[in-house]
Amino acid sequence: MAQMASRRSSGPEAIEQIWTGDGAHCSHWHPLFVPPPLPLNEEQRLKVLREQEILDTADEEQFDSLALLAKKAFQADSALISLVDGSRAWFKARVGFSAREVHRDIAFCSHALLQEDLEP
């Protein structure tokens, strides 16, 4: 999605404007956009996520450092550490991206949850 957004406009600010729009805006922006289905283990995944009590917590230097390291290592404009709950992708750490969360339906990380080779 970032590649498609960067073709349409330039810079992380333009991508952020698209990603933080509502689902209708994103669907309107790209007619082929289809929200990802829920993973088969969604109930268990959300239970484990809630048990971690990390959602909506304050910024932490350790997570911010990891995001900065990823940004530098991949020479990217931005880097995020995101957690996907039932309705959103919430960013525990973010570098070069000011939004704190985006709707789950337009979050790239929602697609990553569908990978079958990931261990719980």
CSV table of N, CA and C in Angstrom, one decimal:
chain,number,residue,atom,x,y,z
A,1,MET,N,0.8,-1.2,0.0
A,1,MET,CA,0.0,0.0,0.0
A,1,MET,C,0.9,1.3,0.0
A,2,ALA,N,2.0,1.2,0.7
A,2,ALA,CA,2.8,2.4,0.7
A,2,ALA,C,3.4,2.7,-0.7
A,3,GLN,N,3.7,1.6,-1.4
A,3,GLN,CA,4.2,1.8,-2.8
A,3,GLN,C,3.1,2.5,-3.7
A,4,MET,N,1.9,2.0,-3.5
A,4,MET,CA,0.8,2.6,-4.3
A,4,MET,C,0.6,4.0,-3.9
A,5,ALA,N,0.7,4.3,-2.6
A,5,ALA,CA,0.5,5.7,-2.2
A,5,ALA,C,1.6,6.6,-2.6
A,6,SER,N,2.9,6.1,-2.6
A,6,SER,CA,4.0,6.9,-3.0
A,6,SER,C,3.9,7.2,-4.5
A,7,ARG,N,3.3,6.4,-5.3
A,7,ARG,CA,3.2,6.7,-6.7
A,7,ARG,C,2.2,7.8,-7.0
A,8,ARG,N,1.2,7.9,-6.1
A,8,ARG,CA,0.2,8.9,-6.3
A,8,ARG,C,0.6,10.3,-5.7
A,9,SER,N,1.3,10.3,-4.7
A,9,SER,CA,1.8,11.5,-4.1
A,9,SER,C,3.1,11.2,-3.4
A,10,SER,N,3.8,12.3,-2.9
A,10,SER,CA,5.1,12.1,-2.5
A,10,SER,C,5.3,12.3,-1.0
A,11,GLY,N,6.2,11.7,-0.4
A,11,GLY,CA,6.6,11.9,1.0
A,11,GLY,C,5.7,11.2,2.0
A,12,PRO,N,6.2,11.0,3.2
A,12,PRO,CA,5.5,10.2,4.3
A,12,PRO,C,4.2,11.0,4.7
A,13,GLU,N,4.2,12.3,4.6
A,13,GLU,CA,3.0,13.1,5.0
A,13,GLU,C,1.8,12.7,4.0
A,14,ALA,N,2.1,12.5,2.7
A,14,ALA,CA,1.0,12.2,1.8
A,14,ALA,C,0.5,10.7,2.1
A,15,ILE,N,1.4,9.8,2.4
A,15,ILE,CA,1.0,8.5,2.7
A,15,ILE,C,0.2,8.5,4.0
A,16,GLU,N,0.6,9.2,5.0
A,16,GLU,CA,-0.1,9.3,6.3
A,16,GLU,C,-1.5,9.8,6.1
A,17,GLN,N,-1.7,10.8,5.2
A,17,GLN,CA,-3.0,11.4,4.9
A,17,GLN,C,-4.0,10.3,4.4
A,18,ILE,N,-3.4,9.5,3.5
A,18,ILE,CA,-4.2,8.4,2.9
A,18,ILE,C,-4.6,7.3,4.0
A,19,TRP,N,-3.6,6.9,4.8
A,19,TRP,CA,-3.8,5.9,5.7
A,19,TRP,C,-4.7,6.3,6.9
A,20,THR,N,-4.7,7.5,7.3
A,20,THR,CA,-5.5,7.9,8.4
A,20,THR,C,-6.9,8.3,8.0
A,21,GLY,N,-7.2,8.3,6.7
A,21,GLY,CA,-8.6,8.5,6.2
A,21,GLY,C,-9.5,7.4,6.6
A,22,ASP,N,-10.8,7.6,6.5
A,22,ASP,CA,-11.7,6.5,6.9
A,22,ASP,C,-11.6,5.4,5.8
A,23,GLY,N,-12.2,4.3,6.1
A,23,GLY,CA,-12.2,3.2,5.1
A,23,GLY,C,-12.8,3.5,3.8
A,24,ALA,N,-13.8,4.3,3.8
A,24,ALA,CA,-14.5,4.7,2.5
A,24,ALA,C,-13.5,5.5,1.7
A,25,HIS,N,-12.8,6.4,2.4
A,25,HIS,CA,-11.8,7.2,1.6
A,25,HIS,C,-10.7,6.3,1.0
A,26,CYS,N,-10.2,5.4,1.7
A,26,CYS,CA,-9.2,4.5,1.2
A,26,CYS,C,-9.8,3.7,0.0
A,27,SER,N,-11.0,3.1,0.2
A,27,SER,CA,-11.6,2.4,-0.9
A,27,SER,C,-11.8,3.2,-2.1
A,28,HIS,N,-12.2,4.5,-1.9
A,28,HIS,CA,-12.4,5.4,-3.0
A,28,HIS,C,-11.1,5.7,-3.7
A,29,TRP,N,-10.1,5.9,-2.9
A,29,TRP,CA,-8.8,6.2,-3.4
A,29,TRP,C,-8.2,5.1,-4.3
A,30,HIS,N,-8.4,3.9,-4.0
A,30,HIS,CA,-7.9,2.8,-4.8
A,30,HIS,C,-9.1,1.8,-5.0
A,31,PRO,N,-9.6,1.6,-6.2
A,31,PRO,CA,-10.8,0.8,-6.3
A,31,PRO,C,-10.5,-0.7,-6.1
A,32,LEU,N,-9.3,-1.1,-6.1
A,32,LEU,CA,-9.0,-2.6,-5.8
A,32,LEU,C,-8.7,-2.9,-4.4
A,33,PHE,N,-8.8,-1.9,-3.5
A,33,PHE,CA,-8.6,-2.1,-2.1
A,33,PHE,C,-9.7,-3.0,-1.5
A,34,VAL,N,-9.3,-4.1,-0.8
A,34,VAL,CA,-10.2,-5.0,-0.2
A,34,VAL,C,-9.6,-5.2,1.2
A,35,PRO,N,-10.4,-4.9,2.3
A,35,PRO,CA,-9.9,-5.1,3.6
A,35,PRO,C,-9.6,-6.6,3.8
A,36,PRO,N,-8.6,-6.9,4.6
A,36,PRO,CA,-8.2,-8.3,4.8
A,36,PRO,C,-9.2,-9.1,5.6
A,37,PRO,N,-9.3,-10.4,5.4
A,37,PRO,CA,-10.2,-11.1,6.3
A,37,PRO,C,-9.6,-11.3,7.7
A,38,LEU,N,-10.4,-11.7,8.7
A,38,LEU,CA,-9.8,-11.9,10.0
A,38,LEU,C,-9.1,-13.2,10.0
A,39,PRO,N,-8.0,-13.3,10.8
A,39,PRO,CA,-7.2,-14.5,10.9
A,39,PRO,C,-8.1,-15.6,11.6
A,40,LEU,N,-7.8,-16.8,11.3
A,40,LEU,CA,-8.6,-17.9,11.9
A,40,LEU,C,-8.4,-18.0,13.4
A,41,ASN,N,-7.3,-17.5,13.9
A,41,ASN,CA,-7.0,-17.5,15.4
A,41,ASN,C,-7.3,-16.2,16.0
A,42,GLU,N,-8.1,-15.4,15.4
A,42,GLU,CA,-8.4,-14.0,15.9
A,42,GLU,C,-8.8,-13.9,17.3
A,43,GLU,N,-9.7,-14.7,17.8
A,43,GLU,CA,-10.1,-14.7,19.2
A,43,GLU,C,-9.0,-14.9,20.1
A,44,GLN,N,-8.2,-16.0,19.9
A,44,GLN,CA,-7.0,-16.3,20.7
A,44,GLN,C,-6.0,-15.2,20.6
A,45,ARG,N,-5.7,-14.6,19.4
A,45,ARG,CA,-4.8,-13.6,19.3
A,45,ARG,C,-5.1,-12.3,20.0
A,46,LEU,N,-6.4,-11.9,20.0
A,46,LEU,CA,-6.8,-10.8,20.7
A,46,LEU,C,-6.8,-11.0,22.2
A,47,LYS,N,-7.1,-12.2,22.7
A,47,LYS,CA,-7.0,-12.5,24.1
A,47,LYS,C,-5.6,-12.3,24.6
A,48,VAL,N,-4.6,-12.9,23.9
A,48,VAL,CA,-3.2,-12.8,24.3
A,48,VAL,C,-2.8,-11.3,24.2
A,49,LEU,N,-3.2,-10.6,23.2
A,49,LEU,CA,-2.8,-9.2,23.1
A,49,LEU,C,-3.4,-8.4,24.3
A,50,ARG,N,-4.6,-8.6,24.7
A,50,ARG,CA,-5.2,-7.9,25.9
A,50,ARG,C,-4.4,-8.3,27.1
A,51,GLU,N,-4.0,-9.5,27.3
A,51,GLU,CA,-3.3,-10.0,28.5
A,51,GLU,C,-2.0,-9.3,28.6
A,52,GLN,N,-1.4,-8.8,27.5
A,52,GLN,CA,-0.1,-8.1,27.6
A,52,GLN,C,-0.2,-6.7,28.2
A,53,GLU,N,-1.4,-6.2,28.2
A,53,GLU,CA,-1.7,-4.8,28.8
A,53,GLU,C,-0.7,-3.8,28.2
A,54,ILE,N,-0.5,-3.8,26.9
A,54,ILE,CA,0.4,-2.8,26.3
A,54,ILE,C,-0.3,-1.8,25.5
A,55,LEU,N,-1.5,-2.1,25.0
A,55,LEU,CA,-2.3,-1.2,24.2
A,55,LEU,C,-2.5,0.1,25.0
A,56,ASP,N,-2.4,1.2,24.3
A,56,ASP,CA,-2.7,2.6,24.8
A,56,ASP,C,-1.8,2.9,26.0
A,57,THR,N,-0.6,2.4,26.0
A,57,THR,CA,0.4,2.8,27.0
A,57,THR,C,1.3,3.9,26.5
A,58,ALA,N,2.0,4.5,27.4
A,58,ALA,CA,2.9,5.6,27.0
A,58,ALA,C,4.1,5.1,26.2
A,59,ASP,N,4.7,6.1,25.5
A,59,ASP,CA,5.9,5.8,24.7
A,59,ASP,C,6.9,5.3,25.6
A,60,GLU,N,7.8,4.3,25.1
A,60,GLU,CA,8.9,3.8,25.9
A,60,GLU,C,10.1,3.8,25.0
A,61,GLU,N,11.2,4.3,25.6
A,61,GLU,CA,12.4,4.5,24.9
A,61,GLU,C,12.9,3.2,24.2
A,62,GLN,N,12.7,2.1,24.8
A,62,GLN,CA,13.2,0.8,24.2
A,62,GLN,C,12.5,0.6,22.8
A,63,PHE,N,11.2,0.8,22.8
A,63,PHE,CA,10.4,0.6,21.5
A,63,PHE,C,10.8,1.7,20.5
A,64,ASP,N,10.9,2.9,21.0
A,64,ASP,CA,11.3,4.0,20.1
A,64,ASP,C,12.6,3.7,19.4
A,65,SER,N,13.6,3.2,20.2
A,65,SER,CA,14.9,2.9,19.7
A,65,SER,C,14.8,1.8,18.6
A,66,LEU,N,14.0,0.8,18.8
A,66,LEU,CA,13.8,-0.2,17.8
A,66,LEU,C,13.3,0.3,16.5
A,67,ALA,N,12.3,1.2,16.6
A,67,ALA,CA,11.7,1.8,15.4
A,67,ALA,C,12.7,2.6,14.7
A,68,LEU,N,13.5,3.4,15.4
A,68,LEU,CA,14.5,4.2,14.8
A,68,LEU,C,15.6,3.3,14.2
A,69,LEU,N,16.0,2.3,14.8
A,69,LEU,CA,17.0,1.3,14.2
A,69,LEU,C,16.4,0.8,12.9
A,70,ALA,N,15.2,0.3,12.9
A,70,ALA,CA,14.6,-0.2,11.7
A,70,ALA,C,14.6,0.8,10.6
A,71,LYS,N,14.2,2.1,10.9
A,71,LYS,CA,14.2,3.2,9.9
A,71,LYS,C,15.5,3.4,9.3
A,72,LYS,N,16.6,3.4,10.1
A,72,LYS,CA,17.9,3.6,9.6
A,72,LYS,C,18.4,2.4,8.9
A,73,ALA,N,18.2,1.2,9.4
A,73,ALA,CA,18.7,0.0,8.8
A,73,ALA,C,18.1,-0.2,7.3
A,74,PHE,N,16.9,0.1,7.2
A,74,PHE,CA,16.2,-0.1,5.9
A,74,PHE,C,16.1,1.2,5.1
A,75,GLN,N,16.8,2.3,5.6
A,75,GLN,CA,16.8,3.6,4.9
A,75,GLN,C,15.4,4.0,4.5
A,76,ALA,N,14.5,3.9,5.4
A,76,ALA,CA,13.1,4.2,5.2
A,76,ALA,C,12.7,5.6,5.7
A,77,ASP,N,11.6,6.1,5.1
A,77,ASP,CA,11.1,7.4,5.6
A,77,ASP,C,10.5,7.3,7.0
A,78,SER,N,9.9,6.1,7.3
A,78,SER,CA,9.3,6.0,8.6
A,78,SER,C,9.4,4.5,9.0
A,79,ALA,N,9.1,4.3,10.3
A,79,ALA,CA,9.1,2.9,10.8
A,79,ALA,C,8.1,2.9,12.0
A,80,LEU,N,7.4,1.8,12.1
A,80,LEU,CA,6.3,1.7,13.1
A,80,LEU,C,6.5,0.3,13.8
A,81,ILE,N,6.1,0.3,15.1
A,81,ILE,CA,5.9,-1.0,15.8
A,81,ILE,C,4.4,-0.9,16.1
A,82,SER,N,3.7,-1.8,15.5
A,82,SER,CA,2.2,-1.7,15.6
A,82,SER,C,1.6,-3.0,16.2
A,83,LEU,N,0.5,-2.8,16.8
A,83,LEU,CA,-0.3,-3.9,17.5
A,83,LEU,C,-1.7,-3.8,16.9
A,84,VAL,N,-2.2,-4.9,16.4
A,84,VAL,CA,-3.5,-4.8,15.8
A,84,VAL,C,-4.6,-5.4,16.8
A,85,ASP,N,-5.5,-4.5,17.2
A,85,ASP,CA,-6.6,-5.1,18.0
A,85,ASP,C,-7.8,-5.3,17.2
A,86,GLY,N,-9.0,-5.3,17.8
A,86,GLY,CA,-10.2,-5.6,17.0
A,86,GLY,C,-10.6,-4.6,16.0
A,87,SER,N,-10.2,-3.4,16.1
A,87,SER,CA,-10.7,-2.3,15.2
A,87,SER,C,-9.6,-1.4,14.7
A,88,ARG,N,-8.4,-1.6,15.1
A,88,ARG,CA,-7.3,-0.6,14.7
A,88,ARG,C,-5.9,-1.2,14.8
A,89,ALA,N,-5.0,-0.6,14.1
A,89,ALA,CA,-3.6,-0.8,14.3
A,89,ALA,C,-3.1,0.3,15.1
A,90,TRP,N,-2.6,0.0,16.3
A,90,TRP,CA,-2.1,1.0,17.3
A,90,TRP,C,-0.6,1.0,17.3
A,91,PHE,N,0.0,2.1,17.2
A,91,PHE,CA,1.5,2.2,17.1
A,91,PHE,C,2.1,2.4,18.5
A,92,LYS,N,2.8,1.4,18.9
A,92,LYS,CA,3.6,1.5,20.2
A,92,LYS,C,4.8,2.4,20.0
A,93,ALA,N,5.3,2.4,18.8
A,93,ALA,CA,6.5,3.3,18.5
A,93,ALA,C,6.3,3.7,17.1
A,94,ARG,N,6.7,5.0,16.8
A,94,ARG,CA,6.6,5.5,15.4
A,94,ARG,C,7.7,6.5,15.2
A,95,VAL,N,8.4,6.4,14.1
A,95,VAL,CA,9.4,7.4,13.7
A,95,VAL,C,9.0,7.9,12.3
A,96,GLY,N,8.8,9.2,12.1
A,96,GLY,CA,8.5,9.7,10.8
A,96,GLY,C,7.0,9.5,10.4
A,97,PHE,N,6.2,9.3,11.4
A,97,PHE,CA,4.8,9.1,11.2
A,97,PHE,C,4.1,9.6,12.4
A,98,SER,N,3.2,10.6,12.3
A,98,SER,CA,2.7,11.2,13.5
A,98,SER,C,1.4,10.5,14.1
A,99,ALA,N,0.6,9.9,13.2
A,99,ALA,CA,-0.6,9.3,13.7
A,99,ALA,C,-0.3,8.2,14.7
A,100,ARG,N,-1.2,8.1,15.7
A,100,ARG,CA,-1.0,7.1,16.8
A,100,ARG,C,-1.7,5.8,16.4
A,101,GLU,N,-2.7,5.8,15.5
A,101,GLU,CA,-3.4,4.6,15.1
A,101,GLU,C,-4.0,4.8,13.8
A,102,VAL,N,-4.4,3.7,13.1
A,102,VAL,CA,-5.2,3.8,11.9
A,102,VAL,C,-6.2,2.7,12.0
A,103,HIS,N,-7.3,2.8,11.2
A,103,HIS,CA,-8.3,1.7,11.2
A,103,HIS,C,-7.7,0.4,10.7
A,104,ARG,N,-8.1,-0.6,11.3
A,104,ARG,CA,-7.5,-1.9,11.0
A,104,ARG,C,-7.7,-2.3,9.5
A,105,ASP,N,-8.8,-1.9,8.9
A,105,ASP,CA,-9.1,-2.3,7.6
A,105,ASP,C,-8.1,-1.7,6.6
A,106,ILE,N,-7.4,-0.7,6.9
A,106,ILE,CA,-6.4,-0.1,6.0
A,106,ILE,C,-5.0,-0.2,6.4
A,107,ALA,N,-4.8,-1.0,7.5
A,107,ALA,CA,-3.4,-1.2,8.0
A,107,ALA,C,-2.7,-2.3,7.3
A,108,PHE,N,-1.5,-2.1,6.8
A,108,PHE,CA,-0.8,-3.1,6.1
A,108,PHE,C,-0.5,-4.3,7.0
A,109,CYS,N,-0.3,-4.0,8.3
A,109,CYS,CA,0.0,-5.1,9.3
A,109,CYS,C,-1.2,-6.1,9.4
A,110,SER,N,-2.4,-5.6,9.1
A,110,SER,CA,-3.5,-6.6,9.2
A,110,SER,C,-3.3,-7.7,8.1
A,111,HIS,N,-2.7,-7.4,7.0
A,111,HIS,CA,-2.4,-8.4,6.0
A,111,HIS,C,-1.3,-9.4,6.6
A,112,ALA,N,-0.4,-8.9,7.3
A,112,ALA,CA,0.7,-9.7,7.8
A,112,ALA,C,0.2,-10.7,8.8
A,113,LEU,N,-0.9,-10.4,9.5
A,113,LEU,CA,-1.5,-11.4,10.5
A,113,LEU,C,-1.9,-12.7,9.8
A,114,LEU,N,-2.2,-12.6,8.5
A,114,LEU,CA,-2.7,-13.7,7.7
A,114,LEU,C,-1.6,-14.7,7.3
A,115,GLN,N,-0.4,-14.4,7.5
A,115,GLN,CA,0.7,-15.3,7.2
A,115,GLN,C,0.7,-16.6,8.0
A,116,GLU,N,0.6,-17.7,7.3
A,116,GLU,CA,0.5,-19.0,8.0
A,116,GLU,C,1.8,-19.5,8.6
A,117,ASP,N,2.9,-19.0,8.2
A,117,ASP,CA,4.2,-19.5,8.7
A,117,ASP,C,4.6,-18.7,10.0
A,118,LEU,N,3.8,-17.9,10.5
A,118,LEU,CA,4.1,-17.1,11.8
A,118,LEU,C,3.8,-18.0,13.0
A,119,GLU,N,4.7,-18.0,13.9
A,119,GLU,CA,4.4,-18.7,15.2
A,119,GLU,C,3.6,-17.8,16.1
A,120,PRO,N,2.7,-18.4,16.9
A,120,PRO,CA,2.0,-17.5,17.9
A,120,PRO,C,2.9,-17.0,19.0
